């Protein structure tokens, strides 16, 4: 039974008491039932508004899912803002090497100039420290000449 139905039932009980309409008790009961009727009406309005808001939130959730799929699409390159396979990053740069990060399995481009003296560089996708062996080409050429 809804709140409105319960208030209507109370109103029927009150009218069934055959109280004198001018008595204090009848005025009190009438005021209480009128107040309950207004509360029930307000609750009904709130329930309708809540249903509308719930529908709206579900639509927003679906739209947000679409935006997340677009923004966080797995086809995006992790080292630049373009959709690529890192070919666009490395085509013009001879100092760039393409490697697969062992931690996140993403193909990334590493600029040789970004590798520190110890041979370490952070993966731009997951932040894992990668280690490289740097060979000095000038030293190799000098030892070959001797």
PDB file of C-alpha atoms in Angstrom, residues 99-106 108-110 114-116 118-133:
ATOM      1  CA  UNK A  99      61.525  -1.742 -28.094  1.00  0.00           C
ATOM      2  CA  UNK A 100      58.837  -3.699 -26.301  1.00  0.00           C
ATOM      3  CA  UNK A 101      58.619  -2.965 -22.591  1.00  0.00           C
ATOM      4  CA  UNK A 102      58.896  -6.251 -20.676  1.00  0.00           C
ATOM      5  CA  UNK A 103      56.606  -4.959 -17.915  1.00  0.00           C
ATOM      6  CA  UNK A 104      53.599  -3.687 -19.917  1.00  0.00           C
ATOM      7  CA  UNK A 105      54.325  -5.298 -23.342  1.00  0.00           C
ATOM      8  CA  UNK A 106      53.807  -1.957 -25.109  1.00  0.00           C
ATOM      9  CA  UNK A 108      57.695   2.183 -27.277  1.00  0.00           C
ATOM     10  CA  UNK A 109      60.250   4.442 -28.902  1.00  0.00           C
ATOM     11  CA  UNK A 110      63.303   5.284 -26.846  1.00  0.00           C
ATOM     12  CA  UNK A 114      67.184  10.050 -23.118  1.00  0.00           C
ATOM     13  CA  UNK A 115      69.083   7.011 -21.806  1.00  0.00           C
ATOM     14  CA  UNK A 116      71.176   8.033 -18.787  1.00  0.00           C
ATOM     15  CA  UNK A 118      74.011   3.924 -16.533  1.00  0.00           C
ATOM     16  CA  UNK A 119      71.849   2.771 -19.455  1.00  0.00           C
ATOM     17  CA  UNK A 120      68.500   3.371 -17.721  1.00  0.00           C
ATOM     18  CA  UNK A 121      65.322   4.972 -19.058  1.00  0.00           C
ATOM     19  CA  UNK A 122      61.717   4.919 -17.823  1.00  0.00           C
ATOM     20  CA  UNK A 123      58.945   3.373 -19.905  1.00  0.00           C
ATOM     21  CA  UNK A 124      56.527   6.209 -20.835  1.00  0.00           C
ATOM     22  CA  UNK A 125      53.581   3.811 -20.519  1.00  0.00           C
ATOM     23  CA  UNK A 126      54.100   2.142 -17.150  1.00  0.00           C
ATOM     24  CA  UNK A 127      57.069   3.961 -15.581  1.00  0.00           C
ATOM     25  CA  UNK A 128      59.157   0.775 -15.291  1.00  0.00           C
ATOM     26  CA  UNK A 129      62.927   1.370 -15.468  1.00  0.00           C
ATOM     27  CA  UNK A 130      64.418  -0.231 -18.556  1.00  0.00           C
ATOM     28  CA  UNK A 131      68.112  -1.071 -18.863  1.00  0.00           C
ATOM     29  CA  UNK A 132      70.170  -0.829 -22.052  1.00  0.00           C
ATOM     30  CA  UNK A 133      73.759  -1.633 -22.898  1.00  0.00           C
TER      31      UNK A 133
END
